[in-house]
């Protein structure tokens, strides 16, 4: 008879083929040595699963999200491919208003060339802005009638500047109302305020939200800011002055003269995608920003379920909750929610208990494990939630010890009618189902001592 | 967040590398939101990212682990269970700590399969997929890793052998 000890790990891992599994099991029935080895392998697996990675401590978690944000920002600015794309995509626009943007791009290239020929002098940027206006005038007014070309703009003519300022365009400025609406839709779609994330993340998201056919927000968003503050050309002059005052670079000058042209979004598809994106981002944010939500599941839950022969996630949840093990409870809730036919009411009760436990955790500033050791959730609302979850499963063998614990807590905390009723019902059931007279009399005494 | 760090800690075997992997995981998650398939659990997606980040890092650096530099709070490792016998609890904690350090000391490719099997409860096929290695390799590495860890768990524990009764 060949021993099966080398296969026991795979057997425990449920990784054997059916025929091998059957062979191992039939061997285990007749071989004491291998049964001993199996028990040893189980102990080892449990011990290994029970090892915990060291927690780096509260100070580490409090800084974690900010450090991720910093790294994200660094990735964004250091990624040469993305940088190249950002700085070149506006030169090769695509989409419905591509010709408009192309014209703006040509204007900018002309200007950059102009600066290059004259030599870059920040103090000359105010004069340069006149050139920008002259170059951009045909691009911002679609289909201008022949011979109706407006005169070259004057920098000191506010009304003219206002009319030609892309960020402040209205129906009367010669651009169709439809494109104006689209601009507004687009702005709404990329509005960082609608994405409840840290600002850098929101900007990242705004950039990523666009399809290749839409304009880049590095164009659209500054338009919006300029529109609020003043006309874009005034903003341009301000930037030119800032460039002159500070140690500006050629890159700064080029940012100043980027073409402010309306984007052309495909609004319905973008909106649907935006909704999905926001949902995903909420998940990231929730996972990232809330360190107290420890969603570690797997080994702990599996071990607990095996040890107690629990097949029902609700029972696992009550087991964890009675022990104040919020990690395990969260794991059970996740497992429960993964069941195809889970009861929404039970899930909600489990979630509420977890929220309550998490609140205490946050207030106490302690880890879940320390919370479990020192702060059992004995408040009435939590107990009632557990009672409501446990009571329908009272006939399950593993639930009885939990109901006994709950009954004792309910009885000791029965300060209101709801808790007293729950305690009475649980204690009466324990009396009725006691296996021995001694046990029955113990529960009966607790039942009798309940206040009316 | 902690689940991601914990996985990274187990994959990398030390705090500094785990911190790097955990941060990088979230950065890549942000950057790859478009590719997240909502039919999968969110943590499953993060786990895949974290594992691949760690795996690439291990493959790139070809080193086992850094020495020192661990800044974690050991007090946070205290285990709940005040009702347990203090002596037994201490012995159990010692065994657990010895085993944890043994996991950290495993070669990176062994540690990865142990982490994904023992702590993340992935099947052999899932481990093979996420690490992009054959199932046979998963099984052999797991077997060798467990042999090493059994020695740490119980120094006198004999290695499993085939014997005739």
Coordinates of C-alpha atoms in Angstrom, one line a residue:
Chain A
X1 CA 0.0 0.0 0.0
X2 CA 1.5 3.3 -1.1
X3 CA 1.3 6.2 1.3
X4 CA -0.2 9.4 0.2
X5 CA 1.7 11.9 2.4
X6 CA 3.3 13.8 -0.5
X7 CA -0.2 14.5 -1.9
X8 CA -1.7 15.7 1.3
X9 CA -1.0 19.4 0.7
X10 CA -2.5 19.2 -2.7
X11 CA -5.4 17.3 -1.2
X12 CA -6.0 20.1 1.4
X13 CA -5.7 22.6 -1.4
X14 CA -8.5 20.9 -3.3
X15 CA -6.1 20.6 -6.2
X16 CA -6.2 16.9 -6.8
X17 CA -8.0 15.4 -9.8
X18 CA -11.2 13.6 -8.8
X19 CA -9.7 10.1 -9.2
X20 CA -6.6 11.1 -7.1
X21 CA -8.7 12.6 -4.5
X22 CA -10.8 9.4 -4.2
X23 CA -7.7 7.3 -4.0
X24 CA -6.2 9.5 -1.2
X25 CA -9.5 9.4 0.7
X26 CA -9.8 5.7 0.5
X27 CA -6.2 5.3 1.6
X28 CA -6.8 7.7 4.6
X29 CA -9.6 5.5 5.7
X30 CA -7.3 2.6 6.3
X31 CA -3.9 4.2 7.1
X32 CA -3.4 5.8 10.6
X33 CA 0.0 7.2 9.7
X34 CA -1.4 9.2 6.8
X35 CA -4.3 10.4 8.9
X36 CA -1.8 11.6 11.5
X37 CA 0.1 13.3 8.7
X38 CA -3.1 14.8 7.4
X39 CA -3.9 16.3 10.8
X40 CA -0.3 17.6 11.0
X41 CA -0.6 19.2 7.5
X42 CA -3.9 20.8 8.6
X43 CA -2.2 22.2 11.7
X44 CA 0.6 23.6 9.6
X45 CA -1.8 25.1 7.1
X46 CA -3.7 26.7 9.9
X47 CA -0.5 28.1 11.5
X48 CA 0.7 29.4 8.2
X49 CA -2.6 31.1 7.5
X50 CA -2.6 32.5 11.0
X51 CA 0.6 34.4 10.5
X52 CA 0.0 38.1 10.2
X53 CA 1.9 40.6 8.2
X54 CA 3.1 43.3 10.6
X55 CA 1.0 46.4 10.6
X56 CA 3.1 49.5 9.9
X57 CA 1.1 51.6 12.4
X58 CA -1.4 54.4 12.4
X59 CA 1.1 57.1 11.4
X60 CA 1.9 55.2 8.2
X61 CA -1.7 54.8 7.2
X62 CA -2.5 58.5 7.9
X63 CA 0.1 59.5 5.3
X64 CA -0.5 56.7 2.8
X65 CA -3.2 58.4 0.6
X66 CA -1.2 61.6 0.4
X67 CA 1.9 59.7 -0.6
X68 CA 0.1 57.9 -3.3
X69 CA -1.2 61.2 -4.6
X70 CA 2.3 62.6 -4.7
X71 CA 3.6 59.6 -6.5
X72 CA 0.7 59.9 -9.0
X73 CA 1.6 63.5 -9.6
X74 CA 5.2 62.5 -10.1
X75 CA 4.3 59.8 -12.6
X76 CA 2.2 62.2 -14.5
X77 CA 4.9 64.8 -14.9
X78 CA 7.7 62.4 -15.4
X79 CA 6.1 60.1 -18.0
X80 CA 7.8 61.2 -21.2
X81 CA 5.3 59.4 -23.5
X82 CA 2.3 61.2 -21.9
X83 CA 4.2 64.4 -21.8
X84 CA 5.0 64.1 -25.5
X85 CA 1.4 63.3 -26.3
X86 CA 0.1 66.2 -24.3
X87 CA 2.4 68.7 -26.0
X88 CA 1.9 67.3 -29.5
X89 CA -1.7 66.2 -29.6
X90 CA -3.0 69.7 -30.0
X91 CA -1.0 70.1 -33.2
X92 CA -2.8 67.2 -34.8
X93 CA -6.4 67.5 -33.8
X94 CA -9.1 65.1 -34.7
X95 CA -12.9 65.2 -34.5
X96 CA -15.8 67.3 -35.6
X97 CA -14.1 70.7 -35.0
X98 CA -10.7 69.5 -36.0
X99 CA -10.4 72.2 -38.7
X100 CA -11.0 74.9 -36.1
X101 CA -8.4 73.5 -33.7
X102 CA -6.0 72.9 -36.6
X103 CA -6.3 76.6 -37.5
X104 CA -5.6 77.5 -33.9
X105 CA -2.7 75.2 -33.9
X106 CA -1.3 76.8 -37.1
X107 CA -1.8 80.2 -35.4
X108 CA 0.2 79.0 -32.4
X109 CA 3.0 77.5 -34.6
X110 CA 3.2 80.8 -36.4
X111 CA 3.5 82.7 -33.2
X112 CA 6.1 80.3 -31.8
X113 CA 8.0 80.8 -35.1
X114 CA 7.6 84.5 -34.7
X115 CA 8.9 84.4 -31.2
X116 CA 11.8 82.2 -32.4
X117 CA 12.7 84.6 -35.2
X118 CA 12.6 87.7 -32.9
X119 CA 14.2 85.9 -30.0
X120 CA 12.2 85.2 -26.9
X121 CA 11.8 88.3 -24.8
X122 CA 9.2 88.1 -22.1
X123 CA 8.6 91.8 -22.1
X124 CA 7.4 91.6 -25.7
X125 CA 4.6 89.2 -25.0
X126 CA 2.0 91.9 -24.6
X127 CA 2.8 92.9 -28.2
X128 CA 2.8 89.3 -29.2
X129 CA -0.7 88.9 -28.0
X130 CA -1.8 91.2 -30.8
X131 CA -0.3 88.8 -33.3
X132 CA -2.2 85.9 -31.6
X133 CA -5.5 87.7 -32.1
X134 CA -4.8 88.5 -35.7
X135 CA -3.8 84.9 -36.4
X136 CA -6.7 83.4 -34.5
X137 CA -9.5 85.6 -35.8
X138 CA -10.4 83.5 -38.8
X139 CA -10.2 80.3 -36.8
X140 CA -12.7 81.3 -34.1
X141 CA -15.5 82.3 -36.5
X142 CA -16.7 79.4 -38.6
X143 CA -17.4 80.1 -42.3
X144 CA -16.8 83.9 -42.3
X145 CA -18.4 85.5 -45.3
X146 CA -16.0 86.6 -48.0
X147 CA -15.0 90.3 -47.6
X148 CA -16.4 90.4 -44.1
X149 CA -13.2 89.8 -42.3
X150 CA -13.2 91.9 -39.1
X151 CA -10.5 94.4 -38.6
X152 CA -7.4 93.5 -36.7
X153 CA -8.1 93.6 -33.0
X154 CA -6.7 96.2 -30.8
X155 CA -5.4 95.2 -27.4
X156 CA -6.9 98.3 -25.7
X157 CA -10.4 97.7 -27.1
X158 CA -12.3 95.8 -24.3
X159 CA -15.5 95.2 -26.2
X160 CA -13.6 93.6 -29.2
X161 CA -11.6 91.5 -26.9
X162 CA -14.7 90.4 -25.1
X163 CA -16.4 89.4 -28.3
X164 CA -13.4 87.3 -29.5
X165 CA -12.5 85.8 -26.3
X166 CA -13.0 82.0 -26.7
X167 CA -13.8 81.4 -23.0
X168 CA -16.5 84.0 -23.0
X169 CA -18.2 83.2 -26.3
X170 CA -21.9 83.6 -26.4
X171 CA -24.6 83.1 -29.1
X172 CA -24.0 86.6 -30.4
X173 CA -20.3 86.2 -31.0
X174 CA -20.8 84.3 -34.2
X175 CA -20.4 80.7 -32.8
X176 CA -23.4 78.5 -33.2
X177 CA -25.6 77.8 -30.0
X178 CA -25.2 74.1 -30.5
X179 CA -21.4 74.2 -30.1
X180 CA -21.9 76.4 -27.0
X181 CA -24.1 73.8 -25.5
X182 CA -21.6 71.1 -26.3
X183 CA -18.9 73.2 -24.6
X184 CA -21.0 73.4 -21.5
X185 CA -21.8 69.7 -21.6
X186 CA -18.1 69.0 -21.9
X187 CA -17.2 71.3 -19.1
X188 CA -19.8 69.6 -16.9
X189 CA -18.4 66.2 -17.9
X190 CA -14.8 67.1 -16.9
X191 CA -15.7 69.3 -13.9
X192 CA -13.3 68.2 -11.2
X193 CA -15.9 69.2 -8.6
X194 CA -18.1 66.4 -9.8
X195 CA -15.4 63.9 -9.0
X196 CA -15.1 63.8 -5.3
X197 CA -11.4 63.0 -5.4
X198 CA -8.3 64.9 -4.4
X199 CA -7.7 67.7 -6.9
X200 CA -4.8 66.0 -8.6
X201 CA -6.7 62.9 -9.0
X202 CA -9.7 64.8 -10.4
X203 CA -7.5 66.5 -12.9
X204 CA -6.0 63.2 -13.9
X205 CA -9.5 61.8 -14.3
X206 CA -10.6 64.7 -16.3
X207 CA -7.8 64.2 -18.7
X208 CA -8.4 60.5 -18.9
X209 CA -12.1 61.0 -19.4
X210 CA -11.8 62.2 -22.9
X211 CA -12.0 60.1 -26.0
X212 CA -9.4 60.7 -28.6
X213 CA -11.9 62.7 -30.5
X214 CA -12.3 65.3 -27.8
X215 CA -10.1 68.1 -26.9
X216 CA -7.7 67.9 -24.1
X217 CA -8.6 69.6 -20.8
X218 CA -5.3 71.4 -20.7
X219 CA -7.0 73.5 -23.3
X220 CA -10.6 73.5 -22.1
X221 CA -10.1 74.0 -18.4
X222 CA -7.9 77.1 -18.6
X223 CA -10.6 78.7 -20.9
X224 CA -13.1 78.2 -18.1
X225 CA -10.8 79.8 -15.5
X226 CA -10.0 82.7 -17.8
X227 CA -13.7 83.2 -18.5
X228 CA -14.4 83.6 -14.8
X229 CA -11.5 86.0 -14.1
X230 CA -11.4 88.1 -17.2
X231 CA -11.1 87.9 -20.9
X232 CA -8.6 85.3 -22.1
X233 CA -6.5 88.0 -23.7
X234 CA -6.3 89.9 -20.5
X235 CA -5.3 86.6 -18.9
X236 CA -2.7 86.2 -21.6
X237 CA -1.3 89.7 -20.8
X238 CA -1.3 88.8 -17.1
X239 CA 0.6 85.6 -17.8
X240 CA 3.0 87.5 -20.0
X241 CA 3.6 89.9 -17.2
X242 CA 4.1 87.0 -14.8
X243 CA 6.5 85.5 -17.3
X244 CA 8.4 88.8 -17.6
X245 CA 8.6 89.2 -13.8
X246 CA 9.6 85.6 -13.0
X247 CA 12.3 83.3 -14.4
X248 CA 10.0 82.1 -17.2
X249 CA 11.0 79.4 -19.6
X250 CA 10.2 79.0 -23.2
X251 CA 7.7 76.4 -22.1
X252 CA 5.9 79.0 -20.2
X253 CA 5.6 81.2 -23.2
X254 CA 4.2 78.4 -25.3
X255 CA 1.6 77.6 -22.6
X256 CA 0.5 81.2 -22.8
X257 CA -0.2 81.1 -26.5
X258 CA -1.9 77.7 -26.6
X259 CA -5.0 78.0 -28.8
X260 CA -8.2 78.4 -26.8
X261 CA -10.6 76.5 -29.0
X262 CA -13.9 74.8 -28.2
X263 CA -13.7 71.1 -27.7
X264 CA -16.0 68.7 -29.5
X265 CA -17.2 66.0 -27.2
X266 CA -19.6 63.2 -28.0
X267 CA -21.8 64.0 -25.0
X268 CA -24.0 61.0 -24.4
X269 CA -21.2 58.4 -24.6
X270 CA -19.0 60.6 -22.5
X271 CA -21.7 61.0 -19.8
X272 CA -22.2 57.3 -19.5
X273 CA -18.5 56.6 -19.4
X274 CA -18.2 59.4 -16.8
X275 CA -20.8 57.7 -14.5
X276 CA -18.9 54.5 -14.7
X277 CA -15.6 56.2 -14.1
X278 CA -16.9 58.0 -11.1
X279 CA -18.2 54.8 -9.6
X280 CA -14.8 53.2 -10.1
X281 CA -13.1 56.2 -8.6
X282 CA -15.3 56.0 -5.6
X283 CA -14.2 52.4 -5.1
X284 CA -10.5 53.4 -5.4
X285 CA -11.1 56.3 -3.0
X286 CA -13.0 54.2 -0.5
X287 CA -10.3 51.6 -0.5
X288 CA -7.5 54.1 -0.4
X289 CA -8.7 56.7 1.9
X290 CA -10.4 54.7 4.6
X291 CA -7.6 52.8 6.3
X292 CA -10.0 51.5 9.0
X293 CA -11.8 49.4 6.5
X294 CA -9.7 46.3 6.6
X295 CA -11.0 44.1 3.8
X296 CA -8.5 41.3 4.4
X297 CA -10.4 38.2 3.8
X298 CA -9.6 34.7 2.6
X299 CA -7.4 32.8 5.0
X300 CA -9.0 34.1 8.2
X301 CA -12.5 33.5 7.1
X302 CA -11.7 30.2 5.5
X303 CA -10.1 29.0 8.7
X304 CA -12.9 30.2 10.8
X305 CA -15.5 28.6 8.7
X306 CA -13.6 25.3 8.6
X307 CA -13.0 25.3 12.3
X308 CA -16.7 25.8 13.1
X309 CA -18.1 23.8 10.2
X310 CA -20.0 26.9 9.1
X311 CA -21.3 27.0 5.6
X312 CA -23.5 30.0 6.0
X313 CA -21.8 33.4 5.7
X314 CA -24.4 35.0 7.9
X315 CA -23.4 32.6 10.7
X316 CA -19.8 33.5 10.0
X317 CA -20.8 37.1 10.3
X318 CA -22.5 36.6 13.6
X319 CA -19.6 34.6 14.8
X320 CA -17.2 37.4 13.9
X321 CA -19.5 40.1 15.3
X322 CA -20.0 38.4 18.7
X323 CA -16.2 38.2 18.9
X324 CA -15.9 41.9 17.8
X325 CA -13.7 40.8 14.9
X326 CA -14.6 43.5 12.4
X327 CA -12.1 42.1 9.8
X328 CA -13.7 38.8 9.8
X329 CA -17.2 40.3 9.8
X330 CA -16.3 42.4 6.8
X331 CA -15.0 39.3 5.1
X332 CA -18.2 37.5 5.8
X333 CA -20.3 40.3 4.5
X334 CA -18.3 40.4 1.3
X335 CA -18.7 36.7 0.9
X336 CA -22.4 37.0 1.6
X337 CA -22.7 39.7 -1.0
X338 CA -21.0 37.5 -3.5
X339 CA -23.8 34.9 -3.1
X340 CA -26.2 35.1 -6.0
X341 CA -29.3 34.9 -3.9
X342 CA -28.4 36.9 -0.9
X343 CA -31.0 38.6 1.2
X344 CA -30.7 42.4 0.9
X345 CA -32.2 42.9 4.4
X346 CA -29.6 40.7 6.0
X347 CA -26.8 42.3 4.1
X348 CA -28.0 45.7 5.3
X349 CA -28.1 44.6 8.9
X350 CA -24.6 43.2 8.6
X351 CA -23.4 46.4 6.9
X352 CA -25.0 48.5 9.7
X353 CA -23.3 46.5 12.4
X354 CA -20.0 47.0 10.6
X355 CA -20.5 50.7 10.3
X356 CA -21.3 50.9 14.0
X357 CA -18.2 48.9 14.8
X358 CA -16.1 50.9 12.5
X359 CA -17.3 54.1 14.1
X360 CA -16.1 52.9 17.4
X361 CA -12.8 51.9 15.8
X362 CA -12.3 55.3 14.4
X363 CA -13.2 57.0 17.7
X364 CA -10.9 54.7 19.6
X365 CA -8.1 55.0 17.0
X366 CA -7.2 51.4 17.5
X367 CA -6.6 48.5 15.2
X368 CA -9.4 46.0 14.7
X369 CA -7.5 43.4 16.6
X370 CA -7.1 45.6 19.7
X371 CA -10.6 46.6 19.4
X372 CA -11.6 43.0 19.5
X373 CA -9.7 42.5 22.7
X374 CA -10.9 45.5 24.5
X375 CA -14.2 46.9 23.2
X376 CA -17.0 44.4 22.7
X377 CA -19.9 46.0 20.9
X378 CA -22.5 45.9 23.7
X379 CA -24.7 48.8 22.7
X380 CA -28.3 48.0 22.3
X381 CA -28.6 48.7 18.5
X382 CA -25.6 46.4 17.7
X383 CA -27.0 43.6 19.9
X384 CA -30.4 43.8 18.3
X385 CA -28.9 43.7 14.9
X386 CA -27.0 40.6 15.8
X387 CA -30.0 39.1 17.4
X388 CA -32.1 39.7 14.3
X389 CA -29.4 38.0 12.2
X390 CA -28.9 35.1 14.5
X391 CA -32.5 34.3 15.5
X392 CA -33.7 32.8 12.2
X393 CA -30.6 30.5 12.3
X394 CA -31.0 29.4 15.9
X395 CA -31.6 25.7 14.9
X396 CA -28.1 25.5 13.3
X397 CA -25.8 23.7 15.7
X398 CA -22.9 26.2 15.5
X399 CA -25.3 29.1 16.3
X400 CA -26.3 27.9 19.7
X401 CA -23.1 29.0 21.5
X402 CA -23.5 32.4 19.8
X403 CA -27.1 32.7 20.9
X404 CA -26.0 31.9 24.4
X405 CA -23.5 34.7 24.4
X406 CA -26.0 37.0 22.8
X407 CA -28.7 36.0 25.4
X408 CA -26.3 36.9 28.2
X409 CA -25.5 40.2 26.7
X410 CA -29.1 41.0 25.9
X411 CA -30.1 40.1 29.4
X412 CA -27.4 42.2 31.0
X413 CA -28.1 45.2 28.7
X414 CA -31.9 44.9 28.6
X415 CA -32.6 48.5 29.4
X416 CA -35.4 49.0 27.0
X417 CA -38.4 47.0 25.8
X418 CA -36.9 45.9 22.5
X419 CA -33.8 44.4 24.2
X420 CA -35.9 42.8 27.0
X421 CA -38.2 41.2 24.4
X422 CA -35.2 39.9 22.5
X423 CA -33.6 38.6 25.7
X424 CA -36.8 37.0 26.8
X425 CA -37.3 35.2 23.5
X426 CA -33.7 34.0 23.3
X427 CA -33.6 32.8 26.9
X428 CA -37.0 31.0 26.6
X429 CA -35.7 29.2 23.6
X430 CA -32.5 28.2 25.4
X431 CA -34.6 26.9 28.3
X432 CA -36.7 24.9 25.9
X433 CA -33.8 23.4 24.1
X434 CA -31.4 22.7 26.9
X435 CA -29.8 19.3 26.9
X436 CA -29.5 19.0 30.7
X437 CA -31.5 20.0 33.7
X438 CA -28.6 22.0 35.0
X439 CA -28.3 24.0 31.8
X440 CA -32.1 24.5 31.8
X441 CA -32.2 25.8 35.3
X442 CA -29.3 28.2 34.5
X443 CA -31.2 29.8 31.6
X444 CA -34.5 29.7 33.5
X445 CA -32.9 31.7 36.3
X446 CA -31.7 34.3 33.9
X447 CA -35.1 34.4 32.3
X448 CA -36.8 34.9 35.7
X449 CA -34.4 37.7 36.6
X450 CA -35.3 39.8 33.6
X451 CA -37.1 42.9 34.6
X452 CA -40.7 43.2 33.4
Chain B
X1 CA -5.8 49.6 1.4
X2 CA -4.5 47.5 4.2
X3 CA -5.3 44.4 2.3
X4 CA -3.2 45.6 -0.6
X5 CA -0.3 46.5 1.8
X6 CA -0.6 43.2 3.6
X7 CA -0.4 41.3 0.3
X8 CA 2.5 43.4 -0.8
X9 CA 4.2 42.8 2.6
X10 CA 3.8 39.1 2.1
X11 CA 5.0 39.2 -1.4
X12 CA 8.0 41.3 -0.8
X13 CA 9.0 40.2 2.6
X14 CA 9.9 43.6 4.1
X15 CA 8.2 46.8 4.8
X16 CA 10.1 49.2 2.5
X17 CA 9.5 47.1 -0.6
X18 CA 5.9 46.5 0.4
X19 CA 5.3 50.2 0.9
X20 CA 6.6 50.8 -2.6
X21 CA 4.5 48.1 -4.1
X22 CA 1.4 49.2 -2.3
X23 CA 1.7 52.8 -3.5
X24 CA 2.5 51.7 -7.0
X25 CA -0.5 49.5 -7.0
X26 CA -2.8 52.4 -6.3
X27 CA -1.1 54.6 -8.8
X28 CA -1.5 52.0 -11.5
X29 CA -5.1 51.4 -10.5
X30 CA -5.8 55.1 -11.0
X31 CA -4.1 55.0 -14.4
X32 CA -5.9 51.9 -15.5
X33 CA -9.4 52.6 -14.3
X34 CA -10.6 52.2 -17.9
X35 CA -9.5 48.6 -17.9
X36 CA -11.3 47.6 -14.7
X37 CA -13.9 45.0 -15.4
X38 CA -16.7 45.7 -12.9
X39 CA -17.9 42.1 -13.1
X40 CA -15.0 41.2 -10.8
X41 CA -14.6 42.2 -7.2
X42 CA -12.6 45.4 -6.8
X43 CA -10.1 43.9 -4.5
X44 CA -9.5 41.0 -6.9
X45 CA -8.5 43.6 -9.5
X46 CA -6.2 45.4 -7.0
X47 CA -4.7 42.1 -6.0
X48 CA -3.8 41.3 -9.5
X49 CA -2.1 44.6 -10.0
X50 CA -0.3 44.4 -6.7
X51 CA 0.9 40.9 -7.4
X52 CA 2.2 41.8 -10.9
X53 CA 3.9 44.9 -9.6
X54 CA 5.6 42.9 -6.9
X55 CA 6.4 40.0 -9.2
X56 CA 8.0 42.4 -11.8
X57 CA 10.0 44.0 -9.1
X58 CA 11.2 40.7 -7.7
X59 CA 12.1 39.5 -11.2
X60 CA 13.9 42.8 -11.9
X61 CA 15.9 43.0 -8.8
X62 CA 16.7 39.3 -8.4
X63 CA 17.3 39.6 -4.7
X64 CA 15.7 38.0 -1.8
X65 CA 15.0 40.8 0.6
X66 CA 16.4 43.9 2.1
X67 CA 17.9 43.8 5.5
X68 CA 16.6 46.0 8.3
X69 CA 14.6 49.2 7.6
X70 CA 11.5 47.8 9.1
X71 CA 9.7 50.6 10.8
X72 CA 6.5 48.9 11.7
X73 CA 5.0 48.9 15.1
X74 CA 5.5 45.5 16.6
X75 CA 2.9 46.2 19.2
X76 CA 0.3 46.3 16.5
X77 CA 0.9 42.6 16.0
X78 CA -0.6 41.7 19.3
X79 CA -3.2 39.1 18.8
X80 CA -6.7 39.3 20.2
X81 CA -7.9 36.7 22.5
X82 CA -7.6 37.8 26.1
X83 CA -9.3 34.7 27.3
X84 CA -6.5 32.4 26.1
X85 CA -3.9 30.9 28.4
X86 CA -1.1 33.5 28.5
X87 CA 1.6 30.8 28.4
X88 CA 0.1 29.0 25.5
X89 CA -0.6 32.3 23.8
X90 CA 3.1 33.3 24.1
X91 CA 4.2 30.0 22.7
X92 CA 1.7 30.3 19.9
X93 CA 2.8 33.9 19.2
X94 CA 6.4 32.8 19.1
X95 CA 5.7 30.0 16.7
X96 CA 3.7 32.4 14.5
X97 CA 6.5 35.0 14.5
X98 CA 9.0 32.3 13.6
X99 CA 6.9 31.2 10.8
X100 CA 6.3 34.7 9.6
X101 CA 10.0 35.4 9.5
X102 CA 10.5 32.2 7.6
X103 CA 8.0 33.3 5.0
X104 CA 9.8 36.6 4.7
X105 CA 13.1 34.8 4.3
X106 CA 11.9 32.6 1.4
X107 CA 13.2 33.3 -2.0
X108 CA 10.9 35.7 -3.8
X109 CA 9.4 33.2 -6.2
X110 CA 8.7 30.8 -3.4
X111 CA 7.2 33.5 -1.2
X112 CA 4.9 34.6 -4.0
X113 CA 3.2 31.3 -4.4
X114 CA 2.9 30.8 -0.6
X115 CA 1.4 34.3 -0.2
X116 CA -1.2 33.7 -3.0
X117 CA -2.1 30.2 -1.9
X118 CA -2.0 30.4 1.9
X119 CA -3.1 34.0 2.4
X120 CA -5.1 34.9 -0.6
X121 CA -6.7 31.5 -1.1
X122 CA -6.0 31.4 -4.9
X123 CA -6.2 28.1 -6.7
X124 CA -3.1 26.7 -8.4
X125 CA -4.6 27.7 -11.7
X126 CA -5.2 31.3 -10.5
X127 CA -1.7 31.6 -9.2
X128 CA -0.3 30.3 -12.5
X129 CA -2.3 32.9 -14.3
X130 CA -1.5 35.9 -12.2
X131 CA 2.2 35.0 -12.1
X132 CA 2.3 33.8 -15.7
X133 CA 4.0 30.5 -14.8
X134 CA 3.0 26.9 -15.5
X135 CA 0.8 25.1 -12.9
X136 CA 3.5 22.5 -12.5
X137 CA 5.9 25.3 -11.4
X138 CA 3.4 26.5 -9.0
X139 CA 3.0 23.1 -7.4
X140 CA 6.8 22.4 -7.2
X141 CA 7.5 25.8 -5.7
X142 CA 4.7 25.5 -3.3
X143 CA 5.9 22.1 -2.2
X144 CA 9.5 23.2 -1.7
X145 CA 8.4 26.4 0.1
X146 CA 6.2 24.4 2.4
X147 CA 9.1 22.0 3.2
X148 CA 11.2 24.9 4.2
X149 CA 8.5 26.5 6.3
X150 CA 7.7 23.3 8.1
X151 CA 11.2 23.2 9.4
X152 CA 10.7 26.7 10.8
X153 CA 7.3 25.8 12.2
X154 CA 8.4 22.7 13.9
X155 CA 12.2 22.0 13.6
X156 CA 11.7 18.3 14.3
X157 CA 8.9 17.8 11.9
X158 CA 9.9 15.2 9.3
X159 CA 9.6 16.0 5.7
X160 CA 6.8 14.1 4.0
X161 CA 8.2 11.0 2.4
X162 CA 6.8 8.0 0.7
X163 CA 7.0 5.0 3.0
X164 CA 5.7 1.5 2.9
X165 CA 3.9 0.4 6.1

